[in-house]
Coordinates of C-alpha atoms in Angstrom, one line a residue:
X1 CA 221.9 152.6 137.5
X2 CA 221.4 151.5 133.9
X3 CA 222.0 152.2 130.3
X4 CA 220.1 151.9 127.1
X5 CA 222.4 150.6 124.4
X6 CA 221.6 150.5 120.7
X7 CA 224.1 148.7 118.4
X8 CA 224.2 150.4 115.0
X9 CA 225.5 149.4 111.6
X10 CA 228.4 151.4 110.3
X11 CA 226.1 152.9 107.7
X12 CA 223.7 154.4 110.3
X13 CA 223.5 158.2 110.2
X14 CA 223.8 159.8 113.7
X15 CA 222.6 163.2 114.8
X16 CA 223.7 165.1 117.9
X17 CA 221.7 164.2 121.0
X18 CA 222.1 163.9 124.7
X19 CA 223.6 160.5 124.3
X20 CA 227.1 159.1 124.2
X21 CA 228.4 157.6 120.9
X22 CA 231.0 154.8 120.9
X23 CA 232.8 153.3 118.0
X24 CA 235.2 150.3 118.1
X25 CA 237.7 151.3 115.4
X26 CA 240.2 148.5 115.9
X27 CA 242.8 147.2 118.3
X28 CA 242.2 149.1 121.6
X29 CA 241.1 152.1 119.5
X30 CA 237.7 153.4 120.7
X31 CA 236.0 156.7 119.9
X32 CA 233.9 158.3 122.7
X33 CA 231.9 161.3 121.5
X34 CA 229.0 163.6 122.5
X35 CA 229.6 165.7 119.3
X36 CA 231.0 168.5 121.4
X37 CA 234.1 166.5 122.4
X38 CA 235.5 163.4 120.8
X39 CA 238.0 161.2 122.8
X40 CA 240.1 159.0 120.7
X41 CA 241.2 156.2 123.0
X42 CA 244.5 154.6 121.7
X43 CA 244.0 156.4 118.3
X44 CA 245.5 156.9 115.8
X45 CA 247.6 153.8 115.8
X46 CA 249.7 152.2 113.1
X47 CA 247.4 150.1 111.0
X48 CA 248.2 146.4 111.2
X49 CA 251.1 146.8 113.7
X50 CA 252.3 143.5 115.2
X51 CA 249.7 141.6 113.2
X52 CA 246.7 143.2 114.8
X53 CA 243.7 144.9 113.1
X54 CA 244.0 147.2 110.1
X55 CA 241.8 150.2 109.7
X56 CA 241.6 153.3 107.5
X57 CA 243.1 156.3 109.3
X58 CA 241.2 158.6 106.9
X59 CA 237.9 157.2 108.3
X60 CA 238.6 159.0 111.6
X61 CA 236.4 162.1 111.3
X62 CA 235.7 163.0 114.9
X63 CA 233.4 165.9 115.9
X64 CA 234.1 168.9 118.1
X65 CA 237.2 169.1 120.3
X66 CA 239.4 166.1 119.7
X67 CA 241.8 164.6 122.3
X68 CA 243.7 161.4 121.8
X69 CA 243.8 159.5 125.1
X70 CA 246.7 157.1 125.0
X71 CA 247.6 154.2 127.3
X72 CA 251.2 153.6 126.2
X73 CA 253.7 154.3 123.4
X74 CA 253.5 151.0 121.4
X75 CA 252.7 151.6 117.8
X76 CA 249.6 149.4 117.8
X77 CA 248.2 152.0 120.2
X78 CA 249.6 155.3 119.1
X79 CA 251.4 156.7 116.0
X80 CA 252.8 160.1 116.8
X81 CA 253.3 160.9 113.1
X82 CA 249.7 160.3 112.2
X83 CA 248.6 162.3 115.3
X84 CA 250.9 165.3 114.4
X85 CA 249.3 165.5 111.0
X86 CA 245.8 166.0 112.5
X87 CA 246.2 169.5 114.0
X88 CA 244.5 170.8 116.2
X89 CA 244.0 167.4 117.9
X90 CA 245.4 167.3 121.4
X91 CA 246.7 164.4 123.4
X92 CA 246.7 163.0 126.9
X93 CA 249.0 160.2 127.8
X94 CA 252.0 159.0 129.9
X95 CA 255.4 160.7 129.6
X96 CA 256.7 158.2 127.0
X97 CA 253.8 159.1 124.7
X98 CA 253.8 162.9 125.0
X99 CA 257.6 163.4 125.1
X100 CA 258.6 165.6 122.1
X101 CA 255.1 166.4 121.1
X102 CA 254.1 170.1 120.7
X103 CA 253.5 171.3 124.3
X104 CA 250.5 173.4 123.4
X105 CA 248.7 170.3 122.2
X106 CA 249.4 168.2 125.3
X107 CA 247.0 167.9 128.3
X108 CA 249.0 167.4 131.5
X109 CA 248.1 165.5 134.6
X110 CA 246.4 162.2 135.4
X111 CA 242.9 163.8 136.0
X112 CA 241.4 166.2 133.5
X113 CA 238.0 167.7 132.6
X114 CA 237.3 167.9 128.8
X115 CA 233.9 169.3 128.1
X116 CA 231.4 166.9 129.8
X117 CA 234.0 164.2 130.2
X118 CA 236.0 163.6 133.4
X119 CA 239.1 161.5 132.5
X120 CA 241.2 159.8 135.1
X121 CA 244.4 157.9 134.3
X122 CA 245.2 154.9 136.4
X123 CA 248.8 153.7 136.6
X124 CA 248.8 150.0 135.7
X125 CA 251.6 147.5 134.8
X126 CA 252.6 146.8 131.2
X127 CA 255.2 149.3 130.0
X128 CA 257.0 151.3 132.7
X129 CA 254.4 154.1 132.5
X130 CA 251.3 152.4 131.2
X131 CA 247.9 153.9 132.0
X132 CA 244.4 152.5 132.1
X133 CA 241.6 155.1 131.9
X134 CA 238.3 155.7 133.6
X135 CA 235.8 158.1 132.0
X136 CA 232.7 159.7 133.5
X137 CA 230.1 161.3 131.3
X138 CA 226.4 162.1 132.1
X139 CA 226.3 159.7 135.0
X140 CA 227.9 156.9 133.0
X141 CA 231.2 155.3 134.0
X142 CA 233.4 153.6 131.4
X143 CA 236.8 152.0 131.8
X144 CA 239.5 151.1 129.2
X145 CA 242.1 148.7 130.4
X146 CA 244.7 149.1 127.7
X147 CA 247.2 146.3 127.6
X148 CA 247.8 145.8 131.3
X149 CA 248.0 142.2 132.6
X150 CA 246.9 143.1 136.1
X151 CA 243.1 143.2 136.8
X152 CA 243.4 144.7 140.3
X153 CA 242.0 148.1 139.2
X154 CA 238.8 146.3 138.4
X155 CA 238.3 144.9 141.9
X156 CA 235.6 146.7 143.8
X157 CA 234.3 148.6 140.7
X158 CA 230.7 147.5 140.5
X159 CA 229.7 151.0 139.3
X160 CA 231.2 150.5 135.8
X161 CA 228.6 150.8 133.0
X162 CA 231.0 149.8 130.2
X163 CA 234.3 148.0 130.4
X164 CA 236.7 147.7 127.4
X165 CA 239.0 144.7 128.2
X166 CA 241.6 142.7 126.4
X167 CA 241.1 138.9 126.1
X168 CA 244.1 138.1 128.3
X169 CA 242.9 140.5 131.1
X170 CA 239.4 138.9 131.0
X171 CA 241.0 135.6 131.8
X172 CA 243.2 137.0 134.5
X173 CA 240.1 138.5 136.1
X174 CA 238.3 135.2 135.9
X175 CA 241.2 133.4 137.6
X176 CA 241.1 136.0 140.4
X177 CA 237.3 135.7 140.8
X178 CA 236.7 139.3 139.9
X179 CA 233.1 140.0 138.8
X180 CA 233.0 142.2 135.7
X181 CA 230.2 144.5 134.7
X182 CA 227.4 143.1 132.5
X183 CA 228.5 145.2 129.6
X184 CA 232.1 144.1 129.2
X185 CA 233.4 144.3 125.6
X186 CA 236.5 142.6 124.5
X187 CA 238.8 144.7 122.3
X188 CA 242.3 144.4 120.9
X189 CA 241.2 141.2 119.1
X190 CA 243.3 139.4 116.6
X191 CA 242.0 139.4 113.0
X192 CA 241.9 135.6 112.9
X193 CA 239.3 135.5 115.7
X194 CA 241.4 133.1 117.8
X195 CA 241.3 135.0 121.0
X196 CA 240.2 133.2 124.2
X197 CA 237.6 135.2 126.2
X198 CA 236.7 134.6 129.8
X199 CA 234.4 135.9 132.6
X200 CA 231.4 136.3 130.3
X201 CA 233.1 138.9 128.1
X202 CA 231.9 139.2 124.5
X203 CA 233.6 140.5 121.5
X204 CA 232.0 142.9 119.0
X205 CA 232.9 143.2 115.3
X206 CA 235.5 145.9 114.3
X207 CA 233.5 149.0 113.3
X208 CA 230.6 148.4 115.7
X209 CA 228.9 151.6 116.8
X210 CA 227.0 152.0 120.0
X211 CA 224.8 154.7 121.5
X212 CA 224.5 154.9 125.3
X213 CA 221.9 156.9 127.2
X214 CA 221.9 157.1 131.0
X215 CA 218.6 156.2 132.6
X216 CA 219.8 157.2 136.1
X217 CA 223.0 158.6 137.5
X218 CA 225.9 156.3 138.3
X219 CA 226.4 155.8 142.0

């Protein structure tokens, strides 16, 4: 199993291919897109909430079917008002996120197929109904931890191609002796750059764009 990864400047023009496009928008907000489907992980959120990263909501111009995939209801991860204004975007998330949202725009269940993406929600501690997410696309396996403080869902997961992990969870994993995948990207970083990163995890600048292309199927 392996991937080819190309880090692109924000000015790079992209064209539809058989590759998976990622963008680190800010906080735990990540766009995963193959141009037919765009998954907005923890987007849109309230810019600058709790002193975390600011971004331009208007810069979100996803392609194809759009689904917001939300870990929990804190405003630095999801702003329901911003989401409502972007019809026909749909949403997947725990009960506290989707309560009161238009039923016809909500995807139900903890395991869904969206285009070429398989999305599985994993119940993890933080809020009472917090979810981490595992994504499969084209043989690649990606995992977004959200804000959980418990690294147990990462144990025994050598098949991950890309892991999005918070600074505090990277250190919790290191304390447990959990080996993380080689491409582990720190997200939900503070604007002052003062986060402590562990277990070989590296941070990437806000706005980084990445293209992934599978070289062989994930096991």
